[in-house]
Amino acid sequence: MDDVRQLFERHEYLAKASMAFCYAITVSVAMNFFWTPGHIYSSGYTGISQLIDTMSSRYLPFTIPTAIGLFLLNIPTFILAWKQIGHQFTVFTVIAVFLASFMIKTLQPVYLTKDPIICAIFGGVVNGFGTGLSLKNGISTGGLDILGIVIRRKTGRTIGNVNILFNVFIVIAAGLAYGWPYAFYSAIGLVVNAKVIDLTYTRQQLLQVMIVTERPKSVTDSVQNHLRRGITIIHGAEGAYNHAKKTVLFTVVSRYEMGEFEEAMNESDPDAFTTISPITKIIGRFWEPKVK
């Protein structure tokens, strides 16, 4: 049994390390193929690092490259993640940020296009996909991702929206550095980046599920066997068409869990009437798996 557990852990570690490398590739491609050629600022600490690079090259006798600034800025968030989120999470975050910094420095800019709109949109898509995929697999890209996770646990706001709020400063900086048209282009990239993160990182997207069924015991057991979710049961419902006695069940799942939920419903009561709607915020107890 111990050998199986160790094998599983090694596989998990290898998968996370591979995902950290994939993120490093995506952010370096976004930076060197799109953002740098288009004079577009990224989101979060990456954008702040770009700003430091720009300002230091203009006003200081030395330049602080984006790659180095990115890693240095993340050191305080590494400490926050270690204390507030999880040790394994922090270790792989350090790996992801280090690899990202290394790849940004190593991969030379390729000027596919200098069109700022194209650079803003495609840079946001590439980086947002890499960031969301990393979070989905239990690692962070540092910076605002860590702050977003901590803030979301306390307020319920999504990581994408938290990013947008923090990035107002970066938009203003883009305007001051390159002119106000580039501020608007950078804003487009930030919104695209945030939305792609939310589309990819589906663990944070919560859905309310209402089930009308004649087999409440079977449905409840099946859902709870597949998912660790509480269920509220309302007895005494009645169908208006044939006046059959029914039970209404309420629960909340993440979009990431929808596959397992649908499997549970197909096993227990495929004829149940089920509605699913998005949730913007939850107040009260709601279990979420902790990040290691």
PDB file of C-alpha atoms in Angstrom:
ATOM      1  CA  MET A   1       0.000   0.000   0.000  1.00  0.00           C
ATOM      2  CA  ASP A   2       2.825   2.398   0.864  1.00  0.00           C
ATOM      3  CA  ASP A   3       4.508   1.644  -2.468  1.00  0.00           C
ATOM      4  CA  VAL A   4       1.290   2.504  -4.330  1.00  0.00           C
ATOM      5  CA  ARG A   5       0.935   5.765  -2.410  1.00  0.00           C
ATOM      6  CA  GLN A   6       4.567   6.720  -3.085  1.00  0.00           C
ATOM      7  CA  LEU A   7       4.122   5.929  -6.789  1.00  0.00           C
ATOM      8  CA  PHE A   8       1.003   8.095  -6.907  1.00  0.00           C
ATOM      9  CA  GLU A   9       2.782  10.954  -5.145  1.00  0.00           C
ATOM     10  CA  ARG A  10       5.749  10.766  -7.528  1.00  0.00           C
ATOM     11  CA  HIS A  11       3.359  10.844 -10.467  1.00  0.00           C
ATOM     12  CA  GLU A  12       1.542  13.840  -8.956  1.00  0.00           C
ATOM     13  CA  TYR A  13       4.810  15.705  -8.354  1.00  0.00           C
ATOM     14  CA  LEU A  14       5.989  15.003 -11.905  1.00  0.00           C
ATOM     15  CA  ALA A  15       2.657  16.204 -13.315  1.00  0.00           C
ATOM     16  CA  LYS A  16       2.855  19.449 -11.339  1.00  0.00           C
ATOM     17  CA  ALA A  17       6.466  20.052 -12.327  1.00  0.00           C
ATOM     18  CA  SER A  18       5.502  19.479 -15.964  1.00  0.00           C
ATOM     19  CA  MET A  19       2.613  21.927 -15.590  1.00  0.00           C
ATOM     20  CA  ALA A  20       4.979  24.516 -14.100  1.00  0.00           C
ATOM     21  CA  PHE A  21       7.184  24.139 -17.169  1.00  0.00           C
ATOM     22  CA  CYS A  22       4.149  24.473 -19.466  1.00  0.00           C
ATOM     23  CA  TYR A  23       3.205  27.695 -17.696  1.00  0.00           C
ATOM     24  CA  ALA A  24       6.748  29.000 -18.132  1.00  0.00           C
ATOM     25  CA  ILE A  25       6.480  28.346 -21.865  1.00  0.00           C
ATOM     26  CA  THR A  26       3.105  30.092 -22.191  1.00  0.00           C
ATOM     27  CA  VAL A  27       4.095  33.220 -20.260  1.00  0.00           C
ATOM     28  CA  SER A  28       7.394  33.513 -22.130  1.00  0.00           C
ATOM     29  CA  VAL A  29       5.578  33.168 -25.468  1.00  0.00           C
ATOM     30  CA  ALA A  30       3.006  35.762 -24.406  1.00  0.00           C
ATOM     31  CA  MET A  31       5.754  38.113 -23.227  1.00  0.00           C
ATOM     32  CA  ASN A  32       8.252  37.758 -26.078  1.00  0.00           C
ATOM     33  CA  PHE A  33       5.904  37.135 -29.014  1.00  0.00           C
ATOM     34  CA  PHE A  34       3.091  39.552 -28.158  1.00  0.00           C
ATOM     35  CA  TRP A  35       3.452  41.887 -25.170  1.00  0.00           C
ATOM     36  CA  THR A  36       6.982  43.153 -25.793  1.00  0.00           C
ATOM     37  CA  PRO A  37       6.527  43.731 -29.554  1.00  0.00           C
ATOM     38  CA  GLY A  38       3.148  45.401 -28.998  1.00  0.00           C
ATOM     39  CA  HIS A  39       4.179  47.519 -25.974  1.00  0.00           C
ATOM     40  CA  ILE A  40       1.469  45.807 -23.930  1.00  0.00           C
ATOM     41  CA  TYR A  41       1.591  45.392 -20.163  1.00  0.00           C
ATOM     42  CA  SER A  42       0.552  42.074 -18.678  1.00  0.00           C
ATOM     43  CA  SER A  43      -1.532  41.472 -15.588  1.00  0.00           C
ATOM     44  CA  GLY A  44      -0.355  41.166 -12.011  1.00  0.00           C
ATOM     45  CA  TYR A  45       3.257  40.944 -10.979  1.00  0.00           C
ATOM     46  CA  THR A  46       4.332  40.255 -14.540  1.00  0.00           C
ATOM     47  CA  GLY A  47       2.952  43.633 -15.583  1.00  0.00           C
ATOM     48  CA  ILE A  48       4.537  45.349 -12.595  1.00  0.00           C
ATOM     49  CA  SER A  49       7.852  43.727 -13.548  1.00  0.00           C
ATOM     50  CA  GLN A  50       7.468  45.073 -17.076  1.00  0.00           C
ATOM     51  CA  LEU A  51       6.804  48.531 -15.629  1.00  0.00           C
ATOM     52  CA  ILE A  52       9.920  48.312 -13.440  1.00  0.00           C
ATOM     53  CA  ASP A  53      11.911  47.278 -16.514  1.00  0.00           C
ATOM     54  CA  THR A  54      10.603  50.264 -18.482  1.00  0.00           C
ATOM     55  CA  MET A  55      11.092  52.822 -15.713  1.00  0.00           C
ATOM     56  CA  SER A  56      14.548  51.592 -14.687  1.00  0.00           C
ATOM     57  CA  SER A  57      15.796  51.657 -18.281  1.00  0.00           C
ATOM     58  CA  ARG A  58      14.589  55.251 -18.659  1.00  0.00           C
ATOM     59  CA  TYR A  59      15.433  56.826 -15.323  1.00  0.00           C
ATOM     60  CA  LEU A  60      18.095  54.675 -13.644  1.00  0.00           C
ATOM     61  CA  PRO A  61      21.700  54.001 -14.621  1.00  0.00           C
ATOM     62  CA  PHE A  62      20.871  50.295 -14.689  1.00  0.00           C
ATOM     63  CA  THR A  63      17.952  48.184 -15.894  1.00  0.00           C
ATOM     64  CA  ILE A  64      16.020  45.654 -13.816  1.00  0.00           C
ATOM     65  CA  PRO A  65      14.917  43.074 -16.407  1.00  0.00           C
ATOM     66  CA  THR A  66      11.348  41.791 -16.321  1.00  0.00           C
ATOM     67  CA  ALA A  67      12.523  38.246 -15.608  1.00  0.00           C
ATOM     68  CA  ILE A  68      14.525  39.212 -12.519  1.00  0.00           C
ATOM     69  CA  GLY A  69      11.907  41.658 -11.258  1.00  0.00           C
ATOM     70  CA  LEU A  70       9.228  38.993 -11.560  1.00  0.00           C
ATOM     71  CA  PHE A  71      11.044  36.596  -9.252  1.00  0.00           C
ATOM     72  CA  LEU A  72      12.054  39.254  -6.706  1.00  0.00           C
ATOM     73  CA  LEU A  73       8.520  40.658  -6.456  1.00  0.00           C
ATOM     74  CA  ASN A  74       7.150  37.193  -5.760  1.00  0.00           C
ATOM     75  CA  ILE A  75       9.313  36.491  -2.726  1.00  0.00           C
ATOM     76  CA  PRO A  76       6.817  38.072  -0.245  1.00  0.00           C
ATOM     77  CA  THR A  77       3.936  36.148  -1.857  1.00  0.00           C
ATOM     78  CA  PHE A  78       5.891  32.914  -1.489  1.00  0.00           C
ATOM     79  CA  ILE A  79       5.932  33.580   2.250  1.00  0.00           C
ATOM     80  CA  LEU A  80       2.180  34.373   2.232  1.00  0.00           C
ATOM     81  CA  ALA A  81       1.413  31.163   0.319  1.00  0.00           C
ATOM     82  CA  TRP A  82       3.545  29.086   2.722  1.00  0.00           C
ATOM     83  CA  LYS A  83       1.585  30.427   5.709  1.00  0.00           C
ATOM     84  CA  GLN A  84      -1.934  30.730   4.270  1.00  0.00           C
ATOM     85  CA  ILE A  85      -2.328  28.149   1.503  1.00  0.00           C
ATOM     86  CA  GLY A  86      -0.009  25.144   1.648  1.00  0.00           C
ATOM     87  CA  HIS A  87       3.617  24.041   1.602  1.00  0.00           C
ATOM     88  CA  GLN A  88       3.490  21.826  -1.472  1.00  0.00           C
ATOM     89  CA  PHE A  89       1.556  24.541  -3.289  1.00  0.00           C
ATOM     90  CA  THR A  90       4.281  27.055  -2.404  1.00  0.00           C
ATOM     91  CA  VAL A  91       7.145  24.818  -3.530  1.00  0.00           C
ATOM     92  CA  PHE A  92       5.609  24.314  -6.970  1.00  0.00           C
ATOM     93  CA  THR A  93       4.768  28.012  -7.167  1.00  0.00           C
ATOM     94  CA  VAL A  94       8.446  28.823  -6.616  1.00  0.00           C
ATOM     95  CA  ILE A  95       9.334  26.328  -9.349  1.00  0.00           C
ATOM     96  CA  ALA A  96       6.757  27.841 -11.726  1.00  0.00           C
ATOM     97  CA  VAL A  97       7.912  31.433 -11.136  1.00  0.00           C
ATOM     98  CA  PHE A  98      11.591  30.495 -11.428  1.00  0.00           C
ATOM     99  CA  LEU A  99      10.993  28.638 -14.696  1.00  0.00           C
ATOM    100  CA  ALA A 100       8.884  31.521 -16.003  1.00  0.00           C
ATOM    101  CA  SER A 101      11.626  34.016 -15.191  1.00  0.00           C
ATOM    102  CA  PHE A 102      14.232  31.768 -16.790  1.00  0.00           C
ATOM    103  CA  MET A 103      12.208  31.232 -19.980  1.00  0.00           C
ATOM    104  CA  ILE A 104      11.353  34.934 -20.330  1.00  0.00           C
ATOM    105  CA  LYS A 105      15.062  35.706 -20.114  1.00  0.00           C
ATOM    106  CA  THR A 106      16.102  32.856 -22.405  1.00  0.00           C
ATOM    107  CA  LEU A 107      13.475  33.064 -25.145  1.00  0.00           C
ATOM    108  CA  GLN A 108      14.302  35.980 -27.428  1.00  0.00           C
ATOM    109  CA  PRO A 109      11.448  38.230 -28.654  1.00  0.00           C
ATOM    110  CA  VAL A 110       9.931  37.226 -31.988  1.00  0.00           C
ATOM    111  CA  TYR A 111       8.169  40.090 -33.748  1.00  0.00           C
ATOM    112  CA  LEU A 112       5.264  38.258 -35.386  1.00  0.00           C
ATOM    113  CA  THR A 113       3.296  41.506 -35.406  1.00  0.00           C
ATOM    114  CA  LYS A 114       3.421  44.888 -33.735  1.00  0.00           C
ATOM    115  CA  ASP A 115      -0.339  45.460 -33.980  1.00  0.00           C
ATOM    116  CA  PRO A 116      -1.212  46.329 -30.352  1.00  0.00           C
ATOM    117  CA  ILE A 117      -4.753  44.930 -30.498  1.00  0.00           C
ATOM    118  CA  ILE A 118      -3.569  41.546 -31.810  1.00  0.00           C
ATOM    119  CA  CYS A 119      -0.734  41.509 -29.266  1.00  0.00           C
ATOM    120  CA  ALA A 120      -3.100  42.389 -26.399  1.00  0.00           C
ATOM    121  CA  ILE A 121      -5.712  39.757 -27.267  1.00  0.00           C
ATOM    122  CA  PHE A 122      -3.418  36.854 -28.117  1.00  0.00           C
ATOM    123  CA  GLY A 123      -1.025  37.620 -25.276  1.00  0.00           C
ATOM    124  CA  GLY A 124      -3.969  37.595 -22.864  1.00  0.00           C
ATOM    125  CA  VAL A 125      -5.311  34.328 -24.269  1.00  0.00           C
ATOM    126  CA  VAL A 126      -1.969  32.504 -24.123  1.00  0.00           C
ATOM    127  CA  ASN A 127      -1.088  33.720 -20.632  1.00  0.00           C
ATOM    128  CA  GLY A 128      -4.618  33.277 -19.258  1.00  0.00           C
ATOM    129  CA  PHE A 129      -4.765  29.706 -20.522  1.00  0.00           C
ATOM    130  CA  GLY A 130      -1.409  28.853 -18.964  1.00  0.00           C
ATOM    131  CA  THR A 131      -2.324  30.502 -15.667  1.00  0.00           C
ATOM    132  CA  GLY A 132      -5.749  28.854 -15.457  1.00  0.00           C
ATOM    133  CA  LEU A 133      -4.361  25.435 -16.350  1.00  0.00           C
ATOM    134  CA  SER A 134      -1.715  25.787 -13.639  1.00  0.00           C
ATOM    135  CA  LEU A 135      -4.293  26.711 -10.986  1.00  0.00           C
ATOM    136  CA  LYS A 136      -6.521  23.858 -12.141  1.00  0.00           C
ATOM    137  CA  ASN A 137      -3.651  21.429 -11.508  1.00  0.00           C
ATOM    138  CA  GLY A 138      -2.879  22.748  -8.024  1.00  0.00           C
ATOM    139  CA  ILE A 139      -0.019  25.157  -8.663  1.00  0.00           C
ATOM    140  CA  SER A 140       0.095  28.922  -8.840  1.00  0.00           C
ATOM    141  CA  THR A 141       1.930  31.392 -11.028  1.00  0.00           C
ATOM    142  CA  GLY A 142       2.607  33.597  -8.020  1.00  0.00           C
ATOM    143  CA  GLY A 143       1.719  37.230  -7.449  1.00  0.00           C
ATOM    144  CA  LEU A 144      -1.955  38.070  -7.784  1.00  0.00           C
ATOM    145  CA  ASP A 145      -2.872  34.398  -8.173  1.00  0.00           C
ATOM    146  CA  ILE A 146      -1.871  33.830  -4.547  1.00  0.00           C
ATOM    147  CA  LEU A 147      -3.527  37.042  -3.388  1.00  0.00           C
ATOM    148  CA  GLY A 148      -6.609  36.078  -5.394  1.00  0.00           C
ATOM    149  CA  ILE A 149      -6.879  32.670  -3.719  1.00  0.00           C
ATOM    150  CA  VAL A 150      -6.518  34.192  -0.242  1.00  0.00           C
ATOM    151  CA  ILE A 151      -9.010  36.995  -0.974  1.00  0.00           C
ATOM    152  CA  ARG A 152     -11.507  34.624  -2.576  1.00  0.00           C
ATOM    153  CA  ARG A 153     -11.500  32.427   0.534  1.00  0.00           C
ATOM    154  CA  LYS A 154     -12.453  35.456   2.583  1.00  0.00           C
ATOM    155  CA  THR A 155     -14.813  37.304   0.188  1.00  0.00           C
ATOM    156  CA  GLY A 156     -15.986  34.812  -2.449  1.00  0.00           C
ATOM    157  CA  ARG A 157     -14.821  36.994  -5.360  1.00  0.00           C
ATOM    158  CA  THR A 158     -13.337  35.215  -8.371  1.00  0.00           C
ATOM    159  CA  ILE A 159      -9.640  35.369  -9.143  1.00  0.00           C
ATOM    160  CA  GLY A 160     -10.301  36.977 -12.508  1.00  0.00           C
ATOM    161  CA  ASN A 161     -12.226  39.863 -10.929  1.00  0.00           C
ATOM    162  CA  VAL A 162      -9.560  40.341  -8.274  1.00  0.00           C
ATOM    163  CA  ASN A 163      -6.975  40.585 -11.036  1.00  0.00           C
ATOM    164  CA  ILE A 164      -8.968  43.261 -12.838  1.00  0.00           C
ATOM    165  CA  LEU A 165      -9.225  45.383  -9.681  1.00  0.00           C
ATOM    166  CA  PHE A 166      -5.502  45.206  -9.005  1.00  0.00           C
ATOM    167  CA  ASN A 167      -4.607  45.873 -12.619  1.00  0.00           C
ATOM    168  CA  VAL A 168      -6.166  49.328 -12.867  1.00  0.00           C
ATOM    169  CA  PHE A 169      -2.787  50.629 -11.740  1.00  0.00           C
ATOM    170  CA  ILE A 170      -1.033  48.790 -14.588  1.00  0.00           C
ATOM    171  CA  VAL A 171      -3.397  50.301 -17.174  1.00  0.00           C
ATOM    172  CA  ILE A 172      -2.604  53.798 -15.914  1.00  0.00           C
ATOM    173  CA  ALA A 173       1.110  52.983 -15.992  1.00  0.00           C
ATOM    174  CA  ALA A 174       0.821  51.771 -19.594  1.00  0.00           C
ATOM    175  CA  GLY A 175      -0.740  55.083 -20.538  1.00  0.00           C
ATOM    176  CA  LEU A 176       2.023  57.064 -18.869  1.00  0.00           C
ATOM    177  CA  ALA A 177       4.783  54.909 -20.357  1.00  0.00           C
ATOM    178  CA  TYR A 178       3.626  54.436 -23.960  1.00  0.00           C
ATOM    179  CA  GLY A 179       0.655  56.780 -24.432  1.00  0.00           C
ATOM    180  CA  TRP A 180      -3.012  56.416 -23.587  1.00  0.00           C
ATOM    181  CA  PRO A 181      -3.944  54.320 -26.627  1.00  0.00           C
ATOM    182  CA  TYR A 182      -1.618  51.635 -25.249  1.00  0.00           C
ATOM    183  CA  ALA A 183      -3.381  51.901 -21.896  1.00  0.00           C
ATOM    184  CA  PHE A 184      -6.604  50.886 -23.619  1.00  0.00           C
ATOM    185  CA  TYR A 185      -4.858  48.098 -25.510  1.00  0.00           C
ATOM    186  CA  SER A 186      -3.373  46.812 -22.249  1.00  0.00           C
ATOM    187  CA  ALA A 187      -6.836  46.981 -20.639  1.00  0.00           C
ATOM    188  CA  ILE A 188      -8.198  44.765 -23.414  1.00  0.00           C
ATOM    189  CA  GLY A 189      -5.412  42.270 -22.768  1.00  0.00           C
ATOM    190  CA  LEU A 190      -6.085  42.289 -19.011  1.00  0.00           C
ATOM    191  CA  VAL A 191      -9.793  41.572 -19.467  1.00  0.00           C
ATOM    192  CA  VAL A 192      -9.082  38.773 -21.952  1.00  0.00           C
ATOM    193  CA  ASN A 193      -6.503  37.293 -19.583  1.00  0.00           C
ATOM    194  CA  ALA A 194      -8.919  37.372 -16.627  1.00  0.00           C
ATOM    195  CA  LYS A 195     -11.791  35.808 -18.553  1.00  0.00           C
ATOM    196  CA  VAL A 196      -9.617  33.021 -19.956  1.00  0.00           C
ATOM    197  CA  ILE A 197      -8.405  32.273 -16.409  1.00  0.00           C
ATOM    198  CA  ASP A 198     -12.003  31.941 -15.229  1.00  0.00           C
ATOM    199  CA  LEU A 199     -12.906  29.743 -18.214  1.00  0.00           C
ATOM    200  CA  THR A 200      -9.936  27.449 -17.605  1.00  0.00           C
ATOM    201  CA  TYR A 201      -9.835  27.380 -13.808  1.00  0.00           C
ATOM    202  CA  THR A 202     -13.315  25.927 -13.332  1.00  0.00           C
ATOM    203  CA  ARG A 203     -12.826  24.851  -9.703  1.00  0.00           C
ATOM    204  CA  GLN A 204     -13.805  28.331  -8.553  1.00  0.00           C
ATOM    205  CA  GLN A 205     -17.006  28.556 -10.631  1.00  0.00           C
ATOM    206  CA  LEU A 206     -19.885  27.530  -8.388  1.00  0.00           C
ATOM    207  CA  LEU A 207     -23.275  26.308  -9.578  1.00  0.00           C
ATOM    208  CA  GLN A 208     -26.548  25.879  -7.692  1.00  0.00           C
ATOM    209  CA  VAL A 209     -28.326  22.634  -8.511  1.00  0.00           C
ATOM    210  CA  MET A 210     -32.030  21.979  -7.935  1.00  0.00           C
ATOM    211  CA  ILE A 211     -33.234  18.395  -8.413  1.00  0.00           C
ATOM    212  CA  VAL A 212     -36.894  17.331  -8.484  1.00  0.00           C
ATOM    213  CA  THR A 213     -37.037  13.568  -8.043  1.00  0.00           C
ATOM    214  CA  GLU A 214     -39.201  10.676  -6.910  1.00  0.00           C
ATOM    215  CA  ARG A 215     -36.099   8.799  -5.708  1.00  0.00           C
ATOM    216  CA  PRO A 216     -34.477  11.163  -3.175  1.00  0.00           C
ATOM    217  CA  LYS A 217     -32.612   8.474  -1.223  1.00  0.00           C
ATOM    218  CA  SER A 218     -30.995   7.028  -4.340  1.00  0.00           C
ATOM    219  CA  VAL A 219     -30.044  10.461  -5.698  1.00  0.00           C
ATOM    220  CA  THR A 220     -28.659  11.694  -2.367  1.00  0.00           C
ATOM    221  CA  ASP A 221     -26.535   8.583  -1.864  1.00  0.00           C
ATOM    222  CA  SER A 222     -25.223   8.635  -5.422  1.00  0.00           C
ATOM    223  CA  VAL A 223     -24.313  12.345  -5.409  1.00  0.00           C
ATOM    224  CA  GLN A 224     -22.582  12.111  -2.035  1.00  0.00           C
ATOM    225  CA  ASN A 225     -20.683   8.999  -3.128  1.00  0.00           C
ATOM    226  CA  HIS A 226     -19.343  10.866  -6.152  1.00  0.00           C
ATOM    227  CA  LEU A 227     -18.926  14.307  -4.572  1.00  0.00           C
ATOM    228  CA  ARG A 228     -18.269  15.631  -1.086  1.00  0.00           C
ATOM    229  CA  ARG A 229     -21.305  17.902  -1.085  1.00  0.00           C
ATOM    230  CA  GLY A 230     -24.089  18.569   1.390  1.00  0.00           C
ATOM    231  CA  ILE A 231     -27.672  18.367   0.142  1.00  0.00           C
ATOM    232  CA  THR A 232     -30.788  20.141   1.429  1.00  0.00           C
ATOM    233  CA  ILE A 233     -33.951  18.017   1.166  1.00  0.00           C
ATOM    234  CA  ILE A 234     -37.456  19.494   0.820  1.00  0.00           C
ATOM    235  CA  HIS A 235     -40.198  16.886   1.192  1.00  0.00           C
ATOM    236  CA  GLY A 236     -43.830  17.159   0.158  1.00  0.00           C
ATOM    237  CA  ALA A 237     -43.457  18.599  -3.350  1.00  0.00           C
ATOM    238  CA  GLU A 238     -46.138  17.722  -5.900  1.00  0.00           C
ATOM    239  CA  GLY A 239     -46.086  17.600  -9.673  1.00  0.00           C
ATOM    240  CA  ALA A 240     -48.800  19.789 -11.251  1.00  0.00           C
ATOM    241  CA  TYR A 241     -49.349  17.484 -14.250  1.00  0.00           C
ATOM    242  CA  ASN A 242     -50.107  14.142 -12.588  1.00  0.00           C
ATOM    243  CA  HIS A 243     -49.917  15.209  -8.900  1.00  0.00           C
ATOM    244  CA  ALA A 244     -47.166  12.693  -8.198  1.00  0.00           C
ATOM    245  CA  LYS A 245     -45.358  13.119  -4.890  1.00  0.00           C
ATOM    246  CA  LYS A 246     -41.837  14.410  -5.350  1.00  0.00           C
ATOM    247  CA  THR A 247     -38.861  15.645  -3.337  1.00  0.00           C
ATOM    248  CA  VAL A 248     -36.773  18.722  -4.106  1.00  0.00           C
ATOM    249  CA  LEU A 249     -33.020  18.583  -3.466  1.00  0.00           C
ATOM    250  CA  PHE A 250     -30.660  21.563  -3.373  1.00  0.00           C
ATOM    251  CA  THR A 251     -26.875  21.468  -3.524  1.00  0.00           C
ATOM    252  CA  VAL A 252     -23.908  23.485  -4.814  1.00  0.00           C
ATOM    253  CA  VAL A 253     -21.133  22.077  -7.002  1.00  0.00           C
ATOM    254  CA  SER A 254     -18.246  23.565  -8.952  1.00  0.00           C
ATOM    255  CA  ARG A 255     -18.212  23.535 -12.725  1.00  0.00           C
ATOM    256  CA  TYR A 256     -15.148  21.307 -12.446  1.00  0.00           C
ATOM    257  CA  GLU A 257     -17.344  18.665 -10.734  1.00  0.00           C
ATOM    258  CA  MET A 258     -20.135  18.670 -13.321  1.00  0.00           C
ATOM    259  CA  GLY A 259     -18.935  15.501 -15.031  1.00  0.00           C
ATOM    260  CA  GLU A 260     -19.097  13.529 -11.772  1.00  0.00           C
ATOM    261  CA  PHE A 261     -22.455  15.088 -10.880  1.00  0.00           C
ATOM    262  CA  GLU A 262     -23.998  14.101 -14.218  1.00  0.00           C
ATOM    263  CA  GLU A 263     -22.641  10.582 -13.785  1.00  0.00           C
ATOM    264  CA  ALA A 264     -24.231  10.397 -10.322  1.00  0.00           C
ATOM    265  CA  MET A 265     -27.601  11.534 -11.696  1.00  0.00           C
ATOM    266  CA  ASN A 266     -27.506   9.052 -14.571  1.00  0.00           C
ATOM    267  CA  GLU A 267     -26.834   6.252 -12.091  1.00  0.00           C
ATOM    268  CA  SER A 268     -29.506   7.227  -9.570  1.00  0.00           C
ATOM    269  CA  ASP A 269     -32.402   8.868 -11.435  1.00  0.00           C
ATOM    270  CA  PRO A 270     -31.915   9.789 -15.109  1.00  0.00           C
ATOM    271  CA  ASP A 271     -35.558  10.972 -15.261  1.00  0.00           C
ATOM    272  CA  ALA A 272     -35.139  13.564 -12.498  1.00  0.00           C
ATOM    273  CA  PHE A 273     -35.792  17.198 -13.406  1.00  0.00           C
ATOM    274  CA  THR A 274     -32.589  19.137 -12.744  1.00  0.00           C
ATOM    275  CA  THR A 275     -31.820  22.827 -13.141  1.00  0.00           C
ATOM    276  CA  ILE A 276     -28.347  24.379 -12.812  1.00  0.00           C
ATOM    277  CA  SER A 277     -27.593  28.080 -12.395  1.00  0.00           C
ATOM    278  CA  PRO A 278     -24.393  30.052 -11.672  1.00  0.00           C
ATOM    279  CA  ILE A 279     -23.676  31.520  -8.235  1.00  0.00           C
ATOM    280  CA  THR A 280     -21.927  34.840  -7.691  1.00  0.00           C
ATOM    281  CA  LYS A 281     -21.283  34.487  -3.956  1.00  0.00           C
ATOM    282  CA  ILE A 282     -21.860  32.133  -1.027  1.00  0.00           C
ATOM    283  CA  ILE A 283     -22.306  33.251   2.576  1.00  0.00           C
ATOM    284  CA  GLY A 284     -21.923  30.522   5.171  1.00  0.00           C
ATOM    285  CA  ARG A 285     -20.223  27.171   5.280  1.00  0.00           C
ATOM    286  CA  PHE A 286     -19.161  25.682   1.976  1.00  0.00           C
ATOM    287  CA  TRP A 287     -16.538  22.983   1.756  1.00  0.00           C
ATOM    288  CA  GLU A 288     -13.748  23.386  -0.771  1.00  0.00           C
ATOM    289  CA  PRO A 289     -10.787  21.041  -1.139  1.00  0.00           C
ATOM    290  CA  LYS A 290      -7.699  22.613   0.369  1.00  0.00           C
ATOM    291  CA  VAL A 291      -4.663  23.244  -1.758  1.00  0.00           C
ATOM    292  CA  LYS A 292      -1.652  21.361  -0.429  1.00  0.00           C
TER     293      LYS A 292
END
